[in-house]
Coordinates of N, CA and C in Angstrom, one line a residue:
M103 N 0.8 -1.2 0.0 CA 0.0 0.0 0.0 C 0.9 1.3 0.0
M104 N 1.9 1.2 0.8 CA 2.8 2.4 0.9 C 3.5 2.6 -0.4
R105 N 3.9 1.5 -1.0 CA 4.6 1.6 -2.3 C 3.7 2.3 -3.4
M106 N 2.4 1.9 -3.3 CA 1.4 2.4 -4.3 C 1.3 3.9 -4.0
L107 N 1.1 4.3 -2.8 CA 1.0 5.7 -2.5 C 2.2 6.5 -2.9
Q108 N 3.4 5.9 -2.7 CA 4.6 6.6 -3.0 C 4.7 6.8 -4.6
W109 N 4.3 5.8 -5.3 CA 4.3 5.8 -6.8 C 3.3 6.9 -7.2
C110 N 2.1 6.9 -6.7 CA 1.1 7.9 -7.1 C 1.7 9.4 -6.8
K111 N 2.3 9.5 -5.6 CA 2.9 10.8 -5.3 C 4.0 11.2 -6.3
Q112 N 4.8 10.3 -6.7 CA 5.9 10.5 -7.6 C 5.3 10.9 -9.0
Q113 N 4.2 10.2 -9.4 CA 3.6 10.5 -10.7 C 3.0 11.9 -10.7
L114 N 2.4 12.3 -9.6 CA 1.7 13.6 -9.4 C 2.8 14.7 -9.5
L115 N 3.9 14.5 -8.8 CA 5.0 15.5 -8.8 C 5.5 15.6 -10.2
Q116 N 5.7 14.5 -11.0 CA 6.2 14.6 -12.3 C 5.2 15.3 -13.2
L117 N 3.9 15.1 -13.0 CA 2.9 15.9 -13.8 C 3.0 17.3 -13.5
V118 N 3.1 17.7 -12.2 CA 3.2 19.1 -11.8 C 4.5 19.7 -12.5
A119 N 5.6 19.0 -12.5 CA 6.8 19.5 -13.2 C 6.6 19.7 -14.7
S120 N 5.8 18.8 -15.3 CA 5.5 18.9 -16.7 C 4.6 20.1 -17.0
I121 N 3.7 20.4 -16.1 CA 2.8 21.6 -16.3 C 3.6 22.9 -16.2
I122 N 4.5 22.9 -15.2 CA 5.4 24.1 -15.0 C 6.3 24.2 -16.2
F123 N 6.9 23.1 -16.8 CA 7.8 23.2 -17.9 C 7.1 23.6 -19.2
Y124 N 6.0 23.1 -19.4 CA 5.3 23.2 -20.7 C 4.3 24.3 -20.8
S125 N 4.0 25.0 -19.7 CA 2.9 26.0 -19.7 C 3.2 27.1 -18.8
A126 N 2.4 28.1 -18.9 CA 2.5 29.3 -18.0 C 1.4 29.2 -16.9
I127 N 0.8 28.1 -16.7 CA -0.2 27.9 -15.7 C 0.4 28.1 -14.3
P128 N -0.1 29.1 -13.5 CA 0.5 29.3 -12.2 C 0.2 28.2 -11.2
L129 N 1.3 27.7 -10.6 CA 1.2 26.7 -9.6 C 2.0 27.1 -8.4
P130 N 1.7 26.6 -7.2 CA 2.5 26.9 -6.0 C 3.9 26.3 -6.1
Y131 N 4.8 26.9 -5.4 CA 6.2 26.4 -5.4 C 6.3 25.0 -4.7
I132 N 6.9 24.1 -5.3 CA 7.2 22.8 -4.8 C 8.7 22.5 -4.8
K133 N 9.2 22.2 -3.7 CA 10.7 22.0 -3.6 C 11.1 20.8 -4.2
D134 N 12.3 20.8 -4.8 CA 13.0 19.6 -5.4 C 12.2 18.9 -6.4
L135 N 11.6 19.6 -7.3 CA 10.9 19.0 -8.4 C 11.9 18.5 -9.5
E136 N 11.7 17.3 -10.0 CA 12.5 16.7 -11.1 C 11.9 17.0 -12.4
F137 N 12.7 17.4 -13.4 CA 12.1 17.8 -14.7 C 12.6 16.8 -15.8
K138 N 13.3 15.7 -15.4 CA 13.9 14.8 -16.4 C 12.8 14.0 -17.1
Q139 N 11.7 13.8 -16.5 CA 10.6 12.9 -17.1 C 9.4 13.7 -17.6
V140 N 9.6 15.0 -17.8 CA 8.5 15.9 -18.2 C 7.9 15.5 -19.5
A141 N 8.7 15.0 -20.5 CA 8.3 14.7 -21.8 C 7.2 13.5 -21.8
C142 N 7.3 12.7 -20.8 CA 6.4 11.5 -20.6 C 5.0 12.0 -20.4
F143 N 4.8 13.2 -19.8 CA 3.5 13.7 -19.5 C 3.1 14.9 -20.4
A144 N 3.8 15.1 -21.5 CA 3.5 16.2 -22.4 C 2.1 16.1 -23.0
P145 N 1.7 15.0 -23.5 CA 0.3 14.9 -24.0 C -0.8 15.1 -23.0
V146 N -0.5 14.7 -21.7 CA -1.5 14.9 -20.6 C -1.6 16.4 -20.4
V147 N -0.5 17.1 -20.4 CA -0.5 18.6 -20.2 C -1.3 19.2 -21.4
G148 N -1.1 18.6 -22.6 CA -1.8 19.1 -23.8 C -3.3 19.0 -23.6
L149 N -3.7 17.8 -23.1 CA -5.1 17.6 -22.9 C -5.7 18.6 -21.9
M150 N -4.9 18.9 -20.8 CA -5.3 19.9 -19.9 C -5.4 21.3 -20.5
I151 N -4.4 21.7 -21.3 CA -4.5 23.0 -21.9 C -5.7 23.0 -22.9
G152 N -5.9 22.0 -23.6 CA -7.1 21.9 -24.5 C -8.4 22.0 -23.8
G153 N -8.4 21.4 -22.6 CA -9.6 21.5 -21.8 C -9.9 22.9 -21.3
I154 N -8.8 23.6 -20.9 CA -9.0 25.0 -20.4 C -9.5 25.8 -21.6
L155 N -8.9 25.6 -22.8 CA -9.3 26.4 -23.9 C -10.7 26.1 -24.3
G156 N -11.1 24.8 -24.2 CA -12.5 24.4 -24.5 C -13.5 25.1 -23.6
L157 N -13.1 25.1 -22.3 CA -14.0 25.7 -21.3 C -14.2 27.2 -21.6
L158 N -13.0 27.9 -21.9 CA -13.1 29.3 -22.2 C -13.9 29.5 -23.5
D159 N -13.8 28.7 -24.5 CA -14.5 28.9 -25.7 C -16.0 28.7 -25.4
T160 N -16.4 27.7 -24.6 CA -17.8 27.5 -24.3 C -18.4 28.6 -23.5
A161 N -17.5 29.2 -22.5 CA -18.0 30.3 -21.7 C -18.3 31.5 -22.5
I162 N -17.4 31.9 -23.4 CA -17.6 33.2 -24.1 C -18.6 33.0 -25.3
S163 N -19.0 31.8 -25.6 CA -20.0 31.6 -26.6 C -21.3 32.1 -26.1
Y164 N -21.5 32.2 -24.8 CA -22.8 32.8 -24.3 C -22.8 34.3 -24.3
L165 N -21.7 34.9 -24.7 CA -21.7 36.4 -24.8 C -22.1 36.9 -26.2
N166 N -22.5 36.0 -27.0 CA -23.0 36.4 -28.4 C -21.9 37.0 -29.2
I167 N -20.7 36.6 -29.0 CA -19.5 37.1 -29.8 C -19.5 36.3 -31.0
S168 N -19.1 36.9 -32.1 CA -19.0 36.2 -33.4 C -18.0 35.0 -33.3
V169 N -18.2 34.0 -34.2 CA -17.3 32.9 -34.2 C -15.9 33.2 -34.5
L170 N -15.7 34.1 -35.4 CA -14.3 34.5 -35.8 C -13.6 35.2 -34.6
T171 N -14.3 36.2 -34.0 CA -13.7 36.9 -32.8 C -13.4 35.9 -31.7
R172 N -14.4 35.0 -31.5 CA -14.2 34.0 -30.4 C -13.0 33.1 -30.7
S173 N -12.8 32.7 -31.9 CA -11.7 31.9 -32.3 C -10.4 32.6 -32.1
A174 N -10.3 33.9 -32.5 CA -9.1 34.7 -32.3 C -8.8 34.8 -30.8
L175 N -9.8 35.0 -30.0 CA -9.5 35.1 -28.5 C -9.0 33.8 -28.0
V176 N -9.5 32.7 -28.4 CA -9.0 31.4 -27.9 C -7.6 31.2 -28.4
V177 N -7.3 31.6 -29.6 CA -5.9 31.4 -30.1 C -4.9 32.3 -29.3
C178 N -5.3 33.5 -29.0 CA -4.5 34.4 -28.2 C -4.2 33.8 -26.8
V179 N -5.3 33.3 -26.1 CA -5.1 32.7 -24.8 C -4.3 31.4 -25.0
W180 N -4.4 30.7 -26.1 CA -3.6 29.5 -26.4 C -2.1 29.9 -26.3
I181 N -1.7 31.0 -26.9 CA -0.3 31.4 -26.8 C 0.1 31.8 -25.4
A182 N -0.8 32.5 -24.7 CA -0.5 32.9 -23.4 C -0.3 31.7 -22.4
I183 N -1.2 30.7 -22.5 CA -1.2 29.6 -21.6 C 0.0 28.7 -21.8
T184 N 0.6 28.7 -23.0 CA 1.8 28.0 -23.2 C 3.1 28.8 -23.1
G185 N 2.9 30.1 -22.8 CA 4.0 31.0 -22.7 C 4.8 31.2 -24.0
G186 N 4.1 30.8 -25.1 CA 4.7 31.0 -26.4 C 5.9 30.0 -26.6
L187 N 6.0 29.0 -25.8 CA 7.2 28.1 -25.8 C 7.3 27.4 -27.1
H188 N 6.2 26.7 -27.6 CA 6.3 26.0 -28.8 C 6.3 26.9 -30.0
L189 N 5.6 28.0 -30.0 CA 5.6 28.9 -31.1 C 6.9 29.5 -31.3
D190 N 7.7 29.8 -30.3 CA 9.0 30.3 -30.4 C 9.9 29.2 -31.1
G191 N 9.7 28.0 -30.7 CA 10.5 26.9 -31.4 C 10.1 26.8 -32.9
A192 N 8.9 27.0 -33.2 CA 8.5 26.9 -34.6 C 9.1 28.1 -35.4
M193 N 9.2 29.2 -34.8 CA 9.8 30.4 -35.5 C 11.3 30.2 -35.7
D194 N 12.0 29.7 -34.7 CA 13.4 29.5 -34.8 C 13.7 28.4 -35.8
T195 N 12.8 27.4 -35.9 CA 13.0 26.3 -36.9 C 12.8 26.8 -38.3
A196 N 11.8 27.7 -38.5 CA 11.6 28.3 -39.8 C 12.8 29.1 -40.2
D197 N 13.3 29.9 -39.3 CA 14.5 30.7 -39.7 C 15.7 29.7 -40.1
G198 N 15.8 28.6 -39.4 CA 16.9 27.7 -39.7 C 16.7 27.0 -41.0
L199 N 15.5 26.6 -41.3 CA 15.2 25.9 -42.6 C 15.4 26.9 -43.8
A200 N 15.3 28.2 -43.5 CA 15.4 29.2 -44.6 C 16.9 29.3 -45.1
V201 N 17.8 28.8 -44.3 CA 19.2 28.8 -44.7 C 19.5 27.7 -45.6
T202 N 20.1 28.0 -46.7 CA 20.4 27.0 -47.8 C 21.6 26.1 -47.4
D203 N 22.5 26.6 -46.5 CA 23.6 25.7 -46.1 C 23.2 24.9 -44.9
P204 N 23.0 23.6 -45.0 CA 22.6 22.8 -43.9 C 23.5 22.9 -42.7
E205 N 24.8 23.1 -42.8 CA 25.7 23.2 -41.7 C 25.4 24.4 -40.8
K206 N 24.8 25.5 -41.4 CA 24.6 26.7 -40.7 C 23.2 26.8 -40.0
R207 N 22.4 25.8 -40.3 CA 21.0 25.9 -39.9 C 20.9 25.9 -38.4
L208 N 21.6 25.0 -37.7 CA 21.6 25.0 -36.2 C 22.1 26.3 -35.6
Q209 N 23.1 26.9 -36.2 CA 23.6 28.2 -35.7 C 22.5 29.2 -35.8
V210 N 21.8 29.3 -36.9 CA 20.7 30.3 -37.0 C 19.6 30.0 -36.0
M211 N 19.3 28.7 -35.8 CA 18.2 28.4 -34.9 C 18.5 28.8 -33.4
V212 N 19.8 28.8 -33.1 CA 20.2 29.2 -31.7 C 20.1 30.7 -31.5
D213 N 20.2 31.4 -32.6 CA 20.1 32.9 -32.5 C 18.7 33.3 -32.0
S214 N 18.7 34.1 -30.9 CA 17.4 34.5 -30.3 C 16.6 35.5 -31.2
A215 N 17.3 36.2 -32.1 CA 16.6 37.1 -32.9 C 15.7 36.4 -34.0
T216 N 14.5 36.9 -34.1 CA 13.5 36.3 -35.1 C 13.7 36.9 -36.4
G217 N 13.9 36.1 -37.4 CA 14.0 36.5 -38.8 C 12.7 36.6 -39.5
A218 N 12.7 37.0 -40.8 CA 11.5 37.1 -41.6 C 10.7 35.8 -41.7
F219 N 11.5 34.7 -41.9 CA 10.8 33.4 -42.1 C 10.2 32.9 -40.8
G220 N 10.8 33.2 -39.7 CA 10.2 32.9 -38.4 C 8.9 33.6 -38.2
A221 N 8.9 34.9 -38.5 CA 7.7 35.7 -38.4 C 6.6 35.2 -39.3
M222 N 6.9 34.9 -40.5 CA 5.9 34.4 -41.4 C 5.4 33.0 -41.0
A223 N 6.2 32.2 -40.4 CA 5.7 30.9 -39.9 C 4.7 31.1 -38.8
A224 N 5.1 32.0 -37.9 CA 4.1 32.3 -36.7 C 2.8 32.8 -37.3
I225 N 2.8 33.7 -38.2 CA 1.6 34.3 -38.8 C 0.8 33.2 -39.4
A226 N 1.5 32.3 -40.2 CA 0.8 31.2 -40.9 C 0.1 30.3 -39.9
I227 N 0.8 29.9 -38.8 CA 0.3 29.0 -37.8 C -1.0 29.6 -37.1
L228 N -0.9 30.9 -36.7 CA -2.0 31.5 -36.0 C -3.2 31.7 -36.9
L229 N -2.9 32.1 -38.2 CA -4.0 32.2 -39.2 C -4.7 30.9 -39.4
L230 N -3.9 29.8 -39.5 CA -4.5 28.5 -39.8 C -5.4 28.0 -38.6
K231 N -4.9 28.2 -37.4 CA -5.6 27.9 -36.2 C -6.9 28.7 -36.1
T232 N -6.8 30.0 -36.3 CA -8.0 30.8 -36.2 C -9.1 30.5 -37.2
A233 N -8.6 30.3 -38.5 CA -9.5 30.0 -39.6 C -10.2 28.7 -39.4
A234 N -9.4 27.7 -39.0 CA -9.9 26.3 -38.8 C -11.0 26.3 -37.7
L235 N -10.6 27.0 -36.6 CA -11.6 27.0 -35.4 C -12.9 27.7 -35.9
S236 N -12.8 28.7 -36.7 CA -13.9 29.5 -37.1 C -14.9 28.6 -38.0
D237 N -14.3 27.6 -38.6 CA -15.1 26.7 -39.5 C -15.7 25.5 -38.7
L238 N -15.3 25.4 -37.5 CA -15.8 24.3 -36.7 C -17.1 24.8 -36.0
S239 N -18.2 24.3 -36.4 CA -19.5 24.8 -35.9 C -19.9 24.1 -34.6
E240 N -19.4 22.9 -34.3 CA -19.8 22.2 -33.1 C -18.6 21.4 -32.6
N241 N -18.8 20.9 -31.3 CA -17.7 20.1 -30.7 C -16.3 20.8 -30.7
R242 N -16.4 22.1 -30.6 CA -15.1 22.8 -30.7 C -14.2 22.5 -29.5
Y243 N -14.8 22.2 -28.4 CA -14.0 21.9 -27.2 C -13.3 20.6 -27.4
L244 N -13.9 19.6 -28.0 CA -13.3 18.3 -28.3 C -12.1 18.5 -29.3
A245 N -12.3 19.4 -30.3 CA -11.3 19.6 -31.3 C -10.1 20.3 -30.6
L246 N -10.3 21.2 -29.7 CA -9.2 21.8 -29.0 C -8.4 20.9 -28.1
I247 N -9.1 20.0 -27.4 CA -8.5 19.0 -26.6 C -7.7 18.1 -27.4
A248 N -8.3 17.6 -28.5 CA -7.6 16.6 -29.3 C -6.3 17.2 -30.0
A249 N -6.5 18.4 -30.5 CA -5.4 19.1 -31.2 C -4.2 19.3 -30.2
C250 N -4.4 19.7 -29.0 CA -3.3 19.9 -28.1 C -2.7 18.6 -27.6
G251 N -3.5 17.6 -27.5 CA -3.0 16.2 -27.2 C -2.1 15.6 -28.3
W252 N -2.7 15.6 -29.5 CA -1.9 15.0 -30.6 C -0.7 15.8 -30.9
G253 N -0.7 17.1 -30.8 CA 0.5 17.9 -31.0 C 1.6 17.5 -30.1
R254 N 1.4 17.2 -28.9 CA 2.4 16.8 -28.0 C 2.8 15.3 -28.1
W255 N 1.9 14.5 -28.6 CA 2.2 13.2 -29.0 C 3.2 13.2 -30.1
G256 N 3.0 14.1 -31.1 CA 4.0 14.2 -32.2 C 5.4 14.6 -31.6
Q257 N 5.4 15.4 -30.6 CA 6.7 15.7 -30.0 C 7.4 14.4 -29.4
Q258 N 6.6 13.6 -28.8 CA 7.1 12.3 -28.2 C 7.6 11.4 -29.4
V259 N 6.9 11.4 -30.5 CA 7.4 10.6 -31.6 C 8.8 11.1 -32.1
A260 N 8.9 12.4 -32.2 CA 10.2 13.0 -32.6 C 11.3 12.7 -31.6
I261 N 11.0 12.7 -30.3 CA 12.0 12.3 -29.3 C 12.4 10.9 -29.4
A262 N 11.4 10.0 -29.6 CA 11.7 8.6 -29.5 C 12.4 8.0 -30.8
F263 N 12.0 8.5 -31.9 CA 12.4 7.8 -33.2 C 13.6 8.5 -33.9
Y264 N 13.9 9.8 -33.5 CA 14.9 10.5 -34.3 C 16.0 11.1 -33.4
P265 N 17.2 11.2 -33.9 CA 18.3 11.6 -33.1 C 18.2 13.1 -32.7
Y266 N 18.8 13.4 -31.6 CA 18.9 14.8 -31.1 C 20.2 15.4 -31.6
L267 N 20.1 16.5 -32.2 CA 21.3 17.0 -33.0 C 22.3 17.8 -32.2
K268 N 22.1 18.1 -30.9 CA 23.0 18.8 -30.2 C 23.4 18.1 -28.9
P269 N 24.6 18.1 -28.5 CA 25.0 17.4 -27.3 C 24.4 17.9 -26.0
T270 N 24.1 19.2 -26.0 CA 23.4 19.8 -24.9 C 22.2 20.7 -25.5
G271 N 21.4 21.2 -24.7 CA 20.3 22.0 -25.1 C 19.0 21.8 -24.3
K272 N 18.0 22.7 -24.5 CA 16.8 22.6 -23.7 C 16.0 21.4 -23.9
G273 N 16.3 20.6 -25.0 CA 15.5 19.4 -25.2 C 16.3 18.2 -25.1
A274 N 17.6 18.3 -24.8 CA 18.5 17.1 -24.8 C 18.0 16.0 -23.8
F275 N 17.6 16.5 -22.6 CA 17.3 15.5 -21.5 C 16.0 14.7 -21.8
H276 N 15.2 15.2 -22.8 CA 14.0 14.4 -23.2 C 14.4 13.0 -23.7
K277 N 15.5 12.9 -24.3 CA 15.9 11.6 -24.9 C 16.1 10.6 -23.8
Q278 N 16.4 11.0 -22.6 CA 16.5 10.1 -21.4 C 15.2 9.6 -20.9
A279 N 14.2 10.3 -21.2 CA 12.8 10.0 -20.7 C 12.1 9.1 -21.7
I280 N 12.3 9.4 -23.0 CA 11.6 8.7 -24.1 C 12.6 8.1 -25.0
R281 N 12.8 6.8 -25.0 CA 13.9 6.2 -25.7 C 13.4 5.2 -26.9
S282 N 12.2 4.8 -26.8 CA 11.7 3.8 -27.8 C 10.2 4.0 -28.0
Y283 N 9.6 3.2 -28.9 CA 8.2 3.3 -29.2 C 7.4 2.9 -28.0
Q284 N 7.9 2.1 -27.1 CA 7.2 1.7 -25.9 C 6.8 2.9 -25.0
D285 N 7.7 3.9 -25.1 CA 7.5 5.0 -24.2 C 6.4 6.0 -24.7
V286 N 6.0 5.8 -26.0 CA 5.0 6.7 -26.6 C 3.6 6.0 -26.6
L287 N 3.6 4.7 -26.3 CA 2.3 4.0 -26.4 C 1.3 4.4 -25.3
P288 N 1.7 4.6 -24.1 CA 0.7 5.1 -23.1 C -0.1 6.3 -23.5
S289 N 0.6 7.3 -24.1 CA 0.0 8.5 -24.5 C -0.9 8.2 -25.7
F290 N -0.4 7.4 -26.6 CA -1.2 7.0 -27.8 C -2.5 6.4 -27.4
F291 N -2.5 5.5 -26.5 CA -3.8 4.8 -26.1 C -4.7 5.8 -25.3
L292 N -4.0 6.8 -24.6 CA -4.8 7.8 -24.0 C -5.6 8.6 -25.0
L293 N -4.9 9.0 -26.1 CA -5.6 9.8 -27.1 C -6.6 8.9 -27.9
L294 N -6.3 7.7 -28.1 CA -7.4 6.8 -28.7 C -8.6 6.7 -27.8
G295 N -8.4 6.7 -26.5 CA -9.5 6.8 -25.5 C -10.3 8.0 -25.6
L296 N -9.6 9.2 -26.0 CA -10.4 10.4 -26.2 C -11.3 10.3 -27.4
S297 N -10.8 9.7 -28.4 CA -11.7 9.4 -29.6 C -12.8 8.5 -29.3
G298 N -12.6 7.5 -28.4 CA -13.7 6.7 -28.0 C -14.7 7.4 -27.2
L299 N -14.2 8.4 -26.4 CA -15.1 9.2 -25.6 C -16.0 10.0 -26.4
V300 N -15.4 10.6 -27.5 CA -16.2 11.4 -28.5 C -17.4 10.5 -29.0
W301 N -17.1 9.3 -29.3 CA -18.2 8.4 -29.8 C -19.2 8.0 -28.7
L302 N -18.7 7.8 -27.5 CA -19.6 7.5 -26.4 C -20.6 8.6 -26.1
I303 N -20.0 9.8 -26.1 CA -20.9 11.0 -25.9 C -22.0 11.1 -26.8
N304 N -21.7 10.8 -28.1 CA -22.8 10.8 -29.1 C -22.4 9.8 -30.2
P305 N -23.1 8.7 -30.2 CA -22.8 7.6 -31.2 C -22.9 8.1 -32.7
Q306 N -23.5 9.2 -32.9 CA -23.6 9.8 -34.3 C -22.2 10.4 -34.7
N307 N -21.3 10.6 -33.7 CA -20.0 11.2 -33.9 C -19.0 10.2 -34.3
L308 N -19.4 9.0 -34.7 CA -18.4 7.9 -35.0 C -17.4 8.4 -36.1
A309 N -17.9 9.0 -37.1 CA -17.0 9.5 -38.2 C -16.0 10.5 -37.6
L310 N -16.5 11.4 -36.7 CA -15.6 12.4 -36.1 C -14.6 11.8 -35.2
A311 N -15.0 10.8 -34.4 CA -14.1 10.1 -33.6 C -13.0 9.3 -34.4
M312 N -13.4 8.6 -35.4 CA -12.4 7.9 -36.3 C -11.5 8.9 -37.0
G313 N -12.1 10.1 -37.4 CA -11.3 11.1 -38.0 C -10.2 11.7 -37.1
M314 N -10.6 12.0 -35.9 CA -9.6 12.5 -34.9 C -8.5 11.5 -34.7
M315 N -8.8 10.2 -34.6 CA -7.8 9.2 -34.4 C -6.8 9.1 -35.6
M316 N -7.4 9.1 -36.8 CA -6.5 8.9 -38.0 C -5.8 10.2 -38.3
I317 N -6.4 11.3 -38.2 CA -5.8 12.6 -38.5 C -4.6 12.8 -37.5
G318 N -4.9 12.6 -36.2 CA -3.9 12.8 -35.2 C -2.7 11.9 -35.4
T319 N -2.9 10.7 -35.7 CA -1.8 9.7 -35.9 C -0.9 10.1 -37.1
V320 N -1.6 10.3 -38.2 CA -0.9 10.6 -39.4 C -0.1 11.9 -39.4
I321 N -0.8 13.0 -39.0 CA -0.2 14.3 -39.0 C 0.9 14.4 -37.9
S322 N 0.7 13.9 -36.8 CA 1.8 13.9 -35.7 C 3.0 13.2 -36.2
S323 N 2.9 12.0 -36.7 CA 4.0 11.2 -37.2 C 4.7 11.8 -38.4
S324 N 3.9 12.3 -39.3 CA 4.4 12.9 -40.6 C 5.2 14.2 -40.3
T325 N 4.7 15.0 -39.4 CA 5.3 16.3 -39.1 C 6.7 16.0 -38.4
A326 N 6.7 15.1 -37.5 CA 8.0 14.7 -36.9 C 9.0 14.2 -37.9
A327 N 8.5 13.4 -38.8 CA 9.3 12.8 -39.8 C 9.8 13.8 -40.8
W328 N 9.0 14.8 -41.1 CA 9.4 15.8 -42.1 C 10.5 16.7 -41.6
F329 N 10.4 17.1 -40.3 CA 11.5 17.9 -39.8 C 12.8 17.1 -39.7
N330 N 12.7 15.9 -39.3 CA 13.8 15.0 -39.3 C 14.5 14.9 -40.7
H331 N 13.6 14.8 -41.7 CA 14.1 14.7 -43.1 C 14.9 16.0 -43.5
K332 N 14.4 17.1 -43.1 CA 15.0 18.4 -43.5 C 16.2 18.7 -42.7
L333 N 16.3 18.3 -41.5 CA 17.5 18.6 -40.6 C 18.4 17.5 -40.3
G334 N 17.9 16.2 -40.5 CA 18.7 15.1 -40.1 C 18.5 14.7 -38.6
G335 N 17.5 15.3 -38.0 CA 17.3 15.0 -36.6 C 16.4 16.1 -36.0
H336 N 16.5 16.2 -34.7 CA 15.6 17.2 -34.0 C 16.4 18.0 -32.9
T337 N 15.8 19.1 -32.6 CA 16.3 19.9 -31.4 C 15.1 20.3 -30.6
G338 N 15.4 21.0 -29.5 CA 14.3 21.6 -28.7 C 13.4 22.4 -29.5
D339 N 13.9 23.2 -30.5 CA 13.1 24.1 -31.3 C 12.2 23.3 -32.2
T340 N 12.7 22.2 -32.8 CA 11.9 21.5 -33.7 C 10.8 20.7 -33.0
Y341 N 11.1 20.3 -31.7 CA 10.0 19.7 -30.9 C 8.8 20.7 -30.8
G342 N 9.1 22.0 -30.6 CA 8.1 23.0 -30.5 C 7.4 23.1 -31.9
A343 N 8.2 23.1 -32.9 CA 7.6 23.2 -34.3 C 6.6 22.1 -34.6
V344 N 7.0 20.9 -34.1 CA 6.1 19.7 -34.3 C 4.8 19.9 -33.6
V345 N 4.9 20.4 -32.4 CA 3.6 20.7 -31.7 C 2.8 21.7 -32.4
E346 N 3.3 22.8 -32.8 CA 2.5 23.9 -33.4 C 1.9 23.5 -34.7
W347 N 2.8 22.9 -35.6 CA 2.3 22.5 -36.9 C 1.3 21.4 -36.9
T348 N 1.5 20.5 -35.9 CA 0.5 19.4 -35.8 C -0.8 19.9 -35.3
E349 N -0.8 20.8 -34.3 CA -2.1 21.4 -33.9 C -2.8 22.1 -35.0
A350 N -2.1 23.0 -35.8 CA -2.7 23.8 -36.8 C -3.2 22.9 -37.9
L351 N -2.4 21.9 -38.4 CA -2.9 21.1 -39.5 C -4.0 20.1 -39.0
F352 N -3.9 19.7 -37.8 CA -5.0 18.8 -37.3 C -6.3 19.5 -37.4
L353 N -6.4 20.8 -36.9 CA -7.6 21.5 -36.9 C -8.1 21.8 -38.4
C354 N -7.1 22.1 -39.3 CA -7.5 22.3 -40.7 C -8.1 21.1 -41.3
V355 N -7.5 19.9 -41.1 CA -8.0 18.7 -41.7 C -9.3 18.3 -41.1
L356 N -9.5 18.6 -39.8 CA -10.7 18.2 -39.1 C -11.9 18.9 -39.6
T357 N -11.7 20.1 -40.2 CA -12.9 20.8 -40.7 C -13.6 20.1 -41.8
S358 N -12.9 19.1 -42.5 CA -13.5 18.3 -43.5 C -14.6 17.4 -43.0
F359 N -14.6 17.2 -41.7 CA -15.6 16.3 -41.1 C -16.8 17.0 -40.6
Y360 N -16.9 18.3 -40.9 CA -18.0 19.1 -40.4 C -18.9 19.5 -41.6

């Protein structure tokens, strides 16, 4: 019994560390938190972020605000609640990919200054999210939860299956937490369970549930593979890029089911 309680306490502390690492959600100070395993809980944090955004979207829908304005507000809060962590990575990655010399790409990505391609990538991501949300007439909260969850599962795929390009860096320790496909399976089944929940809530949503599952799996895996193809591996910045582009593309493709 004591071992079970100790395990539960350890998992809870790791979840708290993940929330602190991946979001700007205010939490009380906890001494001696370990951040080595935060990547294991990234999809769970994504589901929590998506749930908060879904609640916000549902709440402001009663204010008779237009769908476009509502979607823009949700996307702005989306940036704030993540602290812009993943969006910053997507911007740095875009600046790096704009360099024609592959050997200089990592140097450009390390530079904190945002270039033209980084700015354009951020604008594209935010426009795609806002436009796609505006086209979702119902079950928007489910779409937000699924998008945030699958985005971070794509990050886990990138960590597990592709090399890390720098000996040190803000994402290097993730490789110690997620080393093989077995480490991404718990989150995968959790997200499959979300699709099952969509169907249980309303059996008429079977097509939507199946769509979420297929779209999430394909886009997450493909985005992680594409950045690996372009760079020969991943960095902390590309992990963020995988999250952002998976979220945006997931929402865009999901509109075809409405």
